[in-house]
Coordinates of C-alpha atoms in Angstrom, one line a residue:
M1 CA 145.2 60.8 162.5
L2 CA 147.2 62.8 159.9
E3 CA 146.7 65.9 157.9
P4 CA 149.2 68.0 156.0
S5 CA 151.7 69.2 158.5
W6 CA 151.8 72.6 156.8
I7 CA 148.2 73.2 157.8
I8 CA 145.7 74.4 155.2
V9 CA 142.3 75.8 156.0
A10 CA 139.8 77.5 153.7
Y11 CA 136.5 79.3 153.9
T12 CA 134.3 79.0 150.9
Y13 CA 131.9 81.6 149.4
G14 CA 129.1 79.6 151.0
G15 CA 130.7 80.1 154.4
A16 CA 131.8 76.5 154.9
C17 CA 135.2 75.7 156.6
L18 CA 137.4 73.2 154.8
V19 CA 140.5 71.6 156.3
G20 CA 143.4 69.6 154.9
Q21 CA 143.1 68.1 151.4
A22 CA 139.6 69.4 150.9
A23 CA 140.9 72.9 151.4
K24 CA 143.9 72.3 149.1
R25 CA 141.8 71.1 146.2
Q26 CA 140.0 74.5 145.9
A27 CA 143.0 76.7 146.6
I28 CA 143.5 77.8 143.0
T29 CA 139.9 79.1 142.7
N30 CA 139.8 80.6 146.2
P31 CA 143.4 81.7 147.0
Q32 CA 142.6 84.7 149.2
N33 CA 140.5 82.6 151.6
T34 CA 142.8 79.6 151.7
F35 CA 145.4 79.7 154.5
D36 CA 148.5 77.5 154.4
S37 CA 152.0 77.8 156.0
V38 CA 150.2 79.3 159.1
M39 CA 152.7 77.7 161.5
R40 CA 155.3 80.2 160.3
F41 CA 153.2 83.0 161.9
I42 CA 152.3 81.2 165.1
G43 CA 153.5 83.2 168.1
R44 CA 155.3 85.8 166.0
K45 CA 155.1 89.5 165.7
Y46 CA 154.2 91.0 162.4
D47 CA 157.5 92.8 162.0
E48 CA 159.3 89.4 162.3
V49 CA 157.4 87.8 159.3
T50 CA 157.1 90.6 156.8
E51 CA 159.1 88.6 154.1
Q52 CA 157.1 85.4 154.7
A53 CA 153.9 87.3 154.4
K54 CA 154.8 88.2 150.8
E55 CA 155.0 84.5 149.8
V56 CA 151.4 83.5 150.7
S57 CA 148.3 83.9 148.6
Y58 CA 146.3 85.5 151.4
K59 CA 146.7 88.9 153.1
V60 CA 148.7 89.0 156.4
L61 CA 147.9 92.1 158.5
R62 CA 149.4 93.9 161.5
D63 CA 147.0 94.5 164.4
T64 CA 147.2 97.4 166.9
Q65 CA 149.5 95.4 169.2
G66 CA 151.9 94.5 166.4
K67 CA 150.7 90.9 166.1
V68 CA 149.8 88.9 163.1
K69 CA 146.2 88.8 161.7
I70 CA 145.0 86.9 158.7
N71 CA 142.4 88.5 156.5
C72 CA 139.5 86.4 155.3
P73 CA 137.6 88.6 152.8
V74 CA 134.8 86.0 152.1
L75 CA 133.7 86.3 155.8
G76 CA 134.7 89.9 156.3
Q77 CA 136.8 88.8 159.3
Q78 CA 140.4 88.7 160.5
F79 CA 141.8 85.6 162.3
T80 CA 144.8 85.0 164.4
P81 CA 147.1 82.2 163.3
E82 CA 146.0 80.4 166.5
E83 CA 142.4 80.4 165.4
I84 CA 143.4 78.9 162.0
L85 CA 145.4 76.2 163.7
A86 CA 142.5 75.5 166.0
Q87 CA 140.4 74.5 163.0
I88 CA 142.7 71.7 162.0
L89 CA 143.2 70.5 165.6
R90 CA 139.4 70.4 165.9
K91 CA 139.1 68.3 162.7
L92 CA 141.8 65.9 163.8
A93 CA 140.1 65.4 167.2
D94 CA 136.7 64.9 165.5
D95 CA 138.2 62.4 163.0
A96 CA 139.9 60.5 165.9
T97 CA 136.6 60.5 167.9
Q98 CA 134.8 59.0 165.0
Y99 CA 137.5 56.4 164.4
L100 CA 137.8 55.4 168.1
D101 CA 134.1 55.8 168.9
A102 CA 135.2 57.7 172.0
Q103 CA 135.4 61.4 172.7
V104 CA 138.9 62.9 172.3
T105 CA 139.5 65.8 174.7
Q106 CA 143.2 65.5 175.6
I107 CA 146.1 65.5 173.2
V108 CA 149.9 65.3 172.9
L109 CA 151.3 67.9 170.5
T110 CA 154.7 68.1 168.7
V111 CA 156.3 71.4 167.6
P112 CA 159.6 72.3 165.9
A113 CA 162.5 71.9 168.3
Y114 CA 163.5 75.6 168.1
F115 CA 160.0 76.9 169.0
N116 CA 160.4 79.4 171.9
E117 CA 158.0 79.6 174.9
I118 CA 155.8 82.2 173.2
Q119 CA 155.3 80.0 170.1
R120 CA 154.6 76.9 172.3
H121 CA 152.1 78.9 174.3
A122 CA 150.4 80.0 171.1
V123 CA 150.0 76.4 170.1
K124 CA 148.4 75.7 173.5
E125 CA 146.1 78.6 172.9
A126 CA 145.0 77.1 169.6
S127 CA 144.3 73.8 171.3
R128 CA 142.2 75.7 173.9
F129 CA 140.2 77.4 171.1
A130 CA 139.6 73.9 169.7
G131 CA 138.3 72.7 173.1
L132 CA 141.3 70.4 173.7
E133 CA 143.6 70.0 176.7
V134 CA 147.3 69.7 175.9
L135 CA 148.9 67.0 178.2
R136 CA 152.4 67.6 176.8
I137 CA 154.3 69.3 174.1
I138 CA 157.4 67.6 172.7
P139 CA 159.7 68.6 169.9
N140 CA 159.3 66.9 166.6
P141 CA 162.7 65.2 166.4
T142 CA 162.3 63.9 170.0
A143 CA 158.9 62.3 169.0
A144 CA 160.5 60.8 165.9
A145 CA 163.3 59.3 168.1
M146 CA 160.8 57.8 170.4
A147 CA 159.0 56.1 167.5
Y148 CA 162.3 54.9 166.1
G149 CA 164.0 53.7 169.3
R150 CA 161.1 52.4 171.3
D151 CA 162.2 48.8 170.9
K152 CA 165.9 49.3 170.7
E153 CA 167.9 47.4 173.3
N154 CA 171.4 48.5 172.2
D155 CA 172.6 52.0 173.0
E156 CA 172.8 54.4 170.0
T157 CA 173.7 58.0 169.5
I158 CA 171.5 59.3 166.7
V159 CA 170.8 62.5 164.8
V160 CA 167.2 63.3 163.9
F161 CA 167.0 65.6 160.9
D162 CA 163.5 67.0 160.5
L163 CA 162.8 69.1 157.4
G164 CA 159.1 69.7 157.0
G165 CA 157.2 72.2 155.0
G166 CA 158.0 75.2 157.1
H167 CA 160.6 74.4 159.7
L168 CA 163.9 72.6 160.2
S169 CA 164.6 70.8 163.5
V170 CA 167.8 68.9 164.4
S171 CA 168.4 67.0 167.5
I172 CA 171.1 64.6 168.8
L173 CA 170.0 62.0 171.3
E174 CA 171.3 59.0 173.1
I175 CA 168.8 56.2 173.2
G176 CA 168.7 52.6 174.5
S177 CA 166.7 50.4 176.9
G178 CA 163.8 52.8 176.9
V179 CA 165.8 55.9 177.8
F180 CA 165.8 58.9 175.5
E181 CA 168.2 61.6 176.4
V182 CA 168.4 64.8 174.3
L183 CA 171.9 66.0 174.1
S184 CA 171.3 69.1 171.9
Y185 CA 168.7 70.9 169.8
S186 CA 169.2 73.2 166.8
G187 CA 167.0 74.4 164.0
D188 CA 165.6 77.1 161.8
T189 CA 161.9 78.0 162.2
Q190 CA 162.0 79.9 158.9
L191 CA 163.5 77.1 156.7
G192 CA 161.5 74.3 155.1
G193 CA 160.1 72.8 151.9
N194 CA 158.2 76.0 151.2
D195 CA 161.6 77.8 150.7
F196 CA 162.7 75.2 148.1
D197 CA 159.3 75.8 146.3
Q198 CA 160.0 79.6 146.5
K199 CA 163.3 79.1 144.7
I200 CA 161.5 77.5 141.8
I201 CA 158.9 80.2 141.7
D202 CA 161.5 82.9 141.6
W203 CA 163.4 81.1 138.9
V204 CA 160.3 80.7 136.7
A205 CA 159.5 84.4 137.1
Q206 CA 163.0 85.2 136.1
E207 CA 162.8 82.9 133.1
F208 CA 159.8 84.8 131.9
K209 CA 160.9 88.4 132.1
H210 CA 157.6 89.7 130.9
L211 CA 155.9 88.3 133.9
D212 CA 156.9 90.6 136.7
G213 CA 157.0 88.9 140.1
K214 CA 154.9 91.6 141.8
A215 CA 152.3 91.3 139.0
L216 CA 152.1 87.6 139.5
R217 CA 151.4 88.1 143.2
Y218 CA 148.8 90.6 142.4
Y219 CA 146.9 88.0 140.3
K220 CA 146.2 85.5 143.1
Q221 CA 145.0 82.6 141.0
A222 CA 148.1 82.8 138.8
W223 CA 150.3 83.0 141.8
Q224 CA 148.6 80.0 143.5
R225 CA 148.9 77.9 140.3
L226 CA 152.6 78.6 140.1
R227 CA 153.0 77.7 143.8
E228 CA 151.4 74.3 143.3
A229 CA 153.4 73.7 140.2
A230 CA 156.6 74.5 142.0
E231 CA 155.8 72.1 144.8
K232 CA 155.0 69.4 142.2
A233 CA 158.2 70.0 140.3
K234 CA 160.2 69.8 143.6
I235 CA 158.6 66.4 144.4
E236 CA 159.2 65.1 140.9
L237 CA 162.9 66.1 141.0
S238 CA 163.4 63.8 144.0
S239 CA 162.9 60.8 141.7
T240 CA 163.8 62.1 138.2
T241 CA 166.6 64.3 136.8
Q242 CA 164.3 66.8 135.1
T243 CA 160.7 67.9 135.0
T244 CA 158.5 70.2 133.0
I245 CA 156.4 73.0 134.5
D246 CA 153.4 73.4 132.1
L247 CA 150.8 76.0 133.0
P248 CA 148.4 76.9 130.1
W249 CA 145.9 79.7 130.6
M250 CA 147.4 81.2 133.7
T251 CA 144.0 82.4 135.0
N252 CA 140.4 82.1 134.1
T253 CA 139.8 85.8 134.8
T254 CA 140.2 88.8 132.5
S255 CA 143.7 89.4 133.8
A256 CA 146.7 90.1 131.6
F257 CA 147.9 86.5 132.1
R258 CA 144.9 84.7 130.8
N259 CA 146.5 83.8 127.4
I260 CA 150.0 83.1 128.6
H261 CA 151.2 79.5 128.4
L262 CA 154.0 78.9 130.9
K263 CA 156.2 75.9 129.9
V264 CA 159.7 75.4 131.1
T265 CA 162.0 72.5 131.8
L266 CA 163.9 72.3 135.1
T267 CA 166.7 69.9 135.7
R268 CA 167.7 68.6 139.1
Q269 CA 171.2 70.1 138.6
K270 CA 169.7 73.5 138.1
F271 CA 167.4 73.1 141.0
E272 CA 170.3 72.2 143.3
Q273 CA 172.3 75.2 142.1
F274 CA 169.8 77.8 143.2
C275 CA 168.9 75.9 146.4
A276 CA 172.6 75.6 147.5
D277 CA 172.1 78.4 150.1
L278 CA 169.2 76.5 151.7
V279 CA 171.3 73.4 152.0
N280 CA 174.0 75.4 153.6
R281 CA 171.5 76.7 156.1
C282 CA 170.8 73.0 156.9
R283 CA 174.5 72.5 157.4
V284 CA 174.7 75.4 159.9
S285 CA 171.9 73.9 162.1
V286 CA 173.6 70.4 162.0
E287 CA 177.0 71.9 162.9
N288 CA 175.4 73.8 165.8
A289 CA 173.7 70.7 167.2
L290 CA 176.9 68.7 166.9
R291 CA 178.9 71.4 168.7
D292 CA 176.4 71.8 171.5
S293 CA 176.3 68.0 172.1
H294 CA 180.1 68.0 172.6
L295 CA 180.4 65.0 170.2
D296 CA 182.3 64.3 167.0
K297 CA 180.8 63.2 163.7
S298 CA 182.3 59.8 164.3
D299 CA 180.3 59.4 167.5
I300 CA 177.0 59.3 165.5
D301 CA 175.6 55.9 164.9
K302 CA 172.5 56.7 162.9
V303 CA 171.0 59.6 161.0
I304 CA 167.2 59.5 161.0
L305 CA 165.3 61.5 158.4
V306 CA 161.9 63.1 159.2
G307 CA 159.6 65.2 157.0
G308 CA 158.8 65.2 153.3
S309 CA 161.5 67.6 152.3
T310 CA 164.2 65.2 153.4
R311 CA 163.4 63.4 150.2
I312 CA 165.3 66.1 148.3
P313 CA 168.4 64.4 147.0
A314 CA 170.7 67.4 147.7
V315 CA 169.7 67.3 151.4
Q316 CA 170.3 63.5 151.6
Q317 CA 173.7 63.9 149.8
F318 CA 174.8 66.7 152.2
L319 CA 173.9 64.5 155.3
Q320 CA 175.7 61.5 153.8
Q321 CA 178.8 63.4 153.1
F322 CA 178.8 65.3 156.4
F323 CA 178.4 62.2 158.6
A324 CA 180.1 59.7 156.2
K325 CA 177.2 57.4 156.5
E326 CA 174.0 56.9 154.6
P327 CA 170.8 58.2 156.4
K328 CA 168.6 55.5 157.7
Q329 CA 166.2 54.2 155.1
G330 CA 162.9 52.3 155.4
L331 CA 161.2 54.5 157.9
N332 CA 158.0 56.3 157.2
I333 CA 159.3 59.9 157.3
D334 CA 155.8 61.4 157.0
E335 CA 154.4 59.6 160.0
L336 CA 157.3 59.1 162.4
V337 CA 156.6 62.2 164.4
A338 CA 152.9 61.4 164.8
L339 CA 153.8 57.8 165.9
G340 CA 156.2 59.2 168.5
A341 CA 153.5 61.5 169.8
S342 CA 151.2 58.5 170.2
V343 CA 154.0 56.7 172.1
E344 CA 154.2 59.6 174.5
A345 CA 150.4 59.6 174.9
G346 CA 150.5 56.0 175.7
V347 CA 153.1 56.7 178.4
L348 CA 151.0 59.4 179.9
A349 CA 147.9 57.2 179.9
G350 CA 149.8 54.4 181.6
N351 CA 149.4 52.0 178.7
I352 CA 153.1 52.0 177.8
T353 CA 155.8 51.5 180.4
G354 CA 159.6 51.4 180.5
I355 CA 160.2 54.7 178.6
L356 CA 161.9 57.7 180.1
L357 CA 162.4 61.0 178.2
L358 CA 165.1 63.4 179.4
D359 CA 164.4 66.5 177.3
A360 CA 166.5 69.6 177.0
T361 CA 165.9 73.4 176.7
P362 CA 166.2 74.5 173.1
L363 CA 167.0 78.1 174.0
S364 CA 168.7 79.7 177.0
L365 CA 166.6 81.1 179.9
G366 CA 167.6 83.9 182.1
I367 CA 166.8 87.4 183.4
E368 CA 167.6 91.0 182.6
I369 CA 170.1 92.7 184.9
K370 CA 171.5 96.2 185.2
G371 CA 172.7 97.6 181.9
G372 CA 170.0 95.9 179.9
V373 CA 171.9 92.7 179.4
M374 CA 170.7 89.1 179.8
C375 CA 172.1 86.9 182.6
K376 CA 171.6 83.3 181.5
I377 CA 170.6 81.0 184.3
L378 CA 169.7 77.9 182.2
P379 CA 171.9 77.7 179.1
R380 CA 170.4 76.1 176.0
N381 CA 170.4 72.3 175.9
T382 CA 170.2 72.0 179.7
T383 CA 168.7 68.6 180.5
T384 CA 165.2 68.7 182.0
P385 CA 163.7 68.4 184.5
T386 CA 166.1 70.7 186.2
K387 CA 166.3 73.3 189.0
K388 CA 168.9 76.0 189.2
S389 CA 169.3 79.2 191.2
E390 CA 171.5 82.2 191.3
V391 CA 171.9 84.9 193.9
F392 CA 171.7 88.6 193.1
S393 CA 171.9 91.8 195.1
T394 CA 170.3 95.2 195.0
A395 CA 172.0 97.9 192.9
T396 CA 170.9 101.0 194.9
D397 CA 170.8 101.9 198.6
G398 CA 167.4 101.4 200.3
Q399 CA 165.9 99.4 197.4
T400 CA 162.8 97.6 198.7
S401 CA 161.5 95.9 195.6
V402 CA 162.8 94.3 192.3
E403 CA 161.1 93.5 189.0
I404 CA 162.5 90.3 187.4
H405 CA 162.2 90.3 183.6
V406 CA 162.3 86.6 182.4
L407 CA 163.9 86.1 179.0
Q408 CA 164.6 83.4 176.5
G409 CA 167.2 83.5 173.7
E410 CA 170.9 83.7 173.0
A411 CA 171.5 87.4 172.5
E412 CA 173.6 89.4 175.0
L413 CA 171.2 92.4 175.0
A414 CA 167.9 91.7 176.8
S415 CA 165.9 93.6 174.2
N416 CA 167.0 91.2 171.5
N417 CA 165.6 88.1 173.3
N418 CA 162.0 86.9 173.8
S419 CA 160.3 88.4 176.8
L420 CA 158.4 85.7 178.8
G421 CA 157.1 87.5 181.8
I422 CA 157.6 89.6 184.9
L423 CA 157.9 88.8 188.6
R424 CA 157.8 91.5 191.2
L425 CA 159.2 91.0 194.7
D426 CA 158.2 93.6 197.3
G427 CA 159.1 93.9 201.0
I428 CA 162.9 93.7 200.7
S429 CA 164.5 95.0 203.9
P430 CA 166.1 98.4 203.1
S431 CA 169.9 98.2 203.1
L432 CA 173.0 99.4 201.5
Q433 CA 173.7 98.5 197.9
G434 CA 174.9 94.9 197.5
V435 CA 173.8 93.8 201.0
A436 CA 170.4 92.3 200.3
Q437 CA 170.5 88.8 198.7
I438 CA 167.8 87.9 196.2
E439 CA 167.8 84.2 195.1
V440 CA 166.2 83.7 191.7
I441 CA 165.3 80.0 191.0
F442 CA 164.4 78.6 187.6
D443 CA 162.5 75.3 187.9
I444 CA 161.4 73.2 184.9
D445 CA 159.3 70.1 185.6
A446 CA 158.9 66.9 183.6
N447 CA 156.1 68.6 181.6
G448 CA 158.4 71.4 180.5
V449 CA 156.6 74.0 182.6
L450 CA 158.9 76.7 183.8
T451 CA 158.4 78.3 187.2
V452 CA 160.5 81.3 188.4
I453 CA 160.8 82.0 192.1
A454 CA 162.3 85.1 193.7
K455 CA 163.2 84.9 197.4
D456 CA 164.6 87.5 199.8
K457 CA 167.2 85.4 201.7
N458 CA 167.1 87.9 204.6
T459 CA 163.4 88.0 205.2
G460 CA 162.2 84.7 203.6
K461 CA 159.7 86.5 201.5
E462 CA 159.2 85.1 198.1
Q463 CA 157.1 85.3 194.9
S464 CA 156.7 82.9 192.0
I465 CA 155.3 82.8 188.5
T466 CA 154.6 80.0 186.1
I467 CA 155.6 81.4 182.8
A468 CA 152.3 80.5 181.2
E469 CA 150.7 83.0 183.5
A470 CA 152.6 85.8 181.8
F471 CA 150.6 85.2 178.6
A472 CA 147.2 85.3 180.3
S473 CA 144.8 87.9 179.1
S474 CA 141.4 89.0 180.2
Q475 CA 140.1 89.0 176.6
E476 CA 139.8 85.9 174.6
H477 CA 142.0 86.8 171.7
Q478 CA 144.4 89.3 173.3
K479 CA 147.3 87.1 174.2
Y480 CA 150.7 87.6 175.8
K481 CA 149.6 90.7 177.7
G482 CA 152.1 90.1 180.3
S483 CA 155.0 90.3 177.9
L484 CA 154.2 93.8 176.5
A485 CA 155.4 96.2 179.3
L486 CA 157.9 94.5 181.6
G487 CA 160.3 96.0 184.0
M488 CA 164.0 95.3 184.6
L489 CA 165.7 93.6 187.5
D490 CA 167.9 96.4 188.8
V491 CA 170.5 94.1 190.4
V492 CA 174.0 92.9 189.8
S493 CA 174.9 89.2 189.8
M494 CA 177.0 87.9 192.6
V495 CA 179.6 85.1 192.3
S496 CA 177.5 82.7 194.4
T497 CA 175.7 80.2 192.2
I498 CA 173.8 77.1 193.3
A499 CA 172.9 74.4 190.8
N500 CA 170.8 71.3 191.4
V501 CA 169.9 69.2 188.4
C502 CA 167.1 66.8 189.3
N503 CA 168.1 63.1 189.0
P504 CA 165.1 61.3 187.5
F505 CA 166.6 57.9 188.6
S506 CA 166.7 58.7 192.3

């Protein structure tokens, strides 16, 4: 079952909840209670999305914990992005239940490849709010590859380029004979078709100097009409060389714009000029994925397009020039990810056999050590399932406990990475600095679940935490409590490192 991937939910003045196309149809007349592009706010702090909050027709607020809340004036309530996402998941499950004539309670979800653990957990929370059990979360491009390569007998090295409404995901995989091995991930969780729309909006506002951008945003109906017109113009420019944006009677209110007739012609050439920086951001993600895969452009056999925004000619032209081959045509770019998720669901249910997925970590995982820096234990693009350990030692004499701060990200400073949780190990035998040996083990299973274990090698005492536990909260809508006030592992890394990558074929 499919709905718009950018997720749109609305609450009417009668209190009804609309999802998908039904919500989109009334967006112009009810802009402040119509919520789209919500995935950009999933699992993010308010301070991380202040610019994105300015581009939507509804009001995005900051709660007392610095998290995102979405204001719904017609109901007099504030929702988390997860609660909005739950509405569309519930509708999809209800539609599937009706179609299959069987109750749907378990699902396979796909997310942008570069979603961190906090964002992935937020998606799981949304599923829980919807009364659904998530069996597995897989990245969008990986799902697309599974749909494309399910019946491929010959080995291929492919690039999956997924540019949707709100996110860019790039992955490089080796596929063949039912085996899908992810070599690298890259992406941009703040780049998508919405940003190309925004370029058109900004250009129109500039063309009409008497329409100040801030004023347009103040008049929500005028702003929503311009957003929809920009999206339509972008789509039309994928098949024509020019289009006309024609918006008579900007609003039906008593606003200053009610008598203004917006009419302007936009050529594809002009559109490509002011979107050049967005295409360059696509290039950066592709180059990063290629570098991390340790491959050359000539090693790529196919380029697979996913997501409606890959129809933009400038994007296709960039990929064709970069890889010196035309992207694969004839695939349903809107449904490929959903089809791949259904393949994975079939594997988990035992209805599909002969498929093995070897995924990879999209971001590095590690711990905070003395000096406030991050020690990476699992570098990004490590093949999973995997298990790796490193030995640390106490930094002060007589130290009897350590607090292990688990992190995800690429920054050297711990404070610039995502905090995933804390693990405290007590009962360490008092000794001189550097004598005690604490083994820290990172274990990711086939479901992508990360477990961190700390073990005192002298006493045998150990503690473990499954990272999802760090987000647990005693209150229904106060999530990620475990990541708000975490300590630091006051140890220094020793040379000894033990690595054991699980072999799924053994």
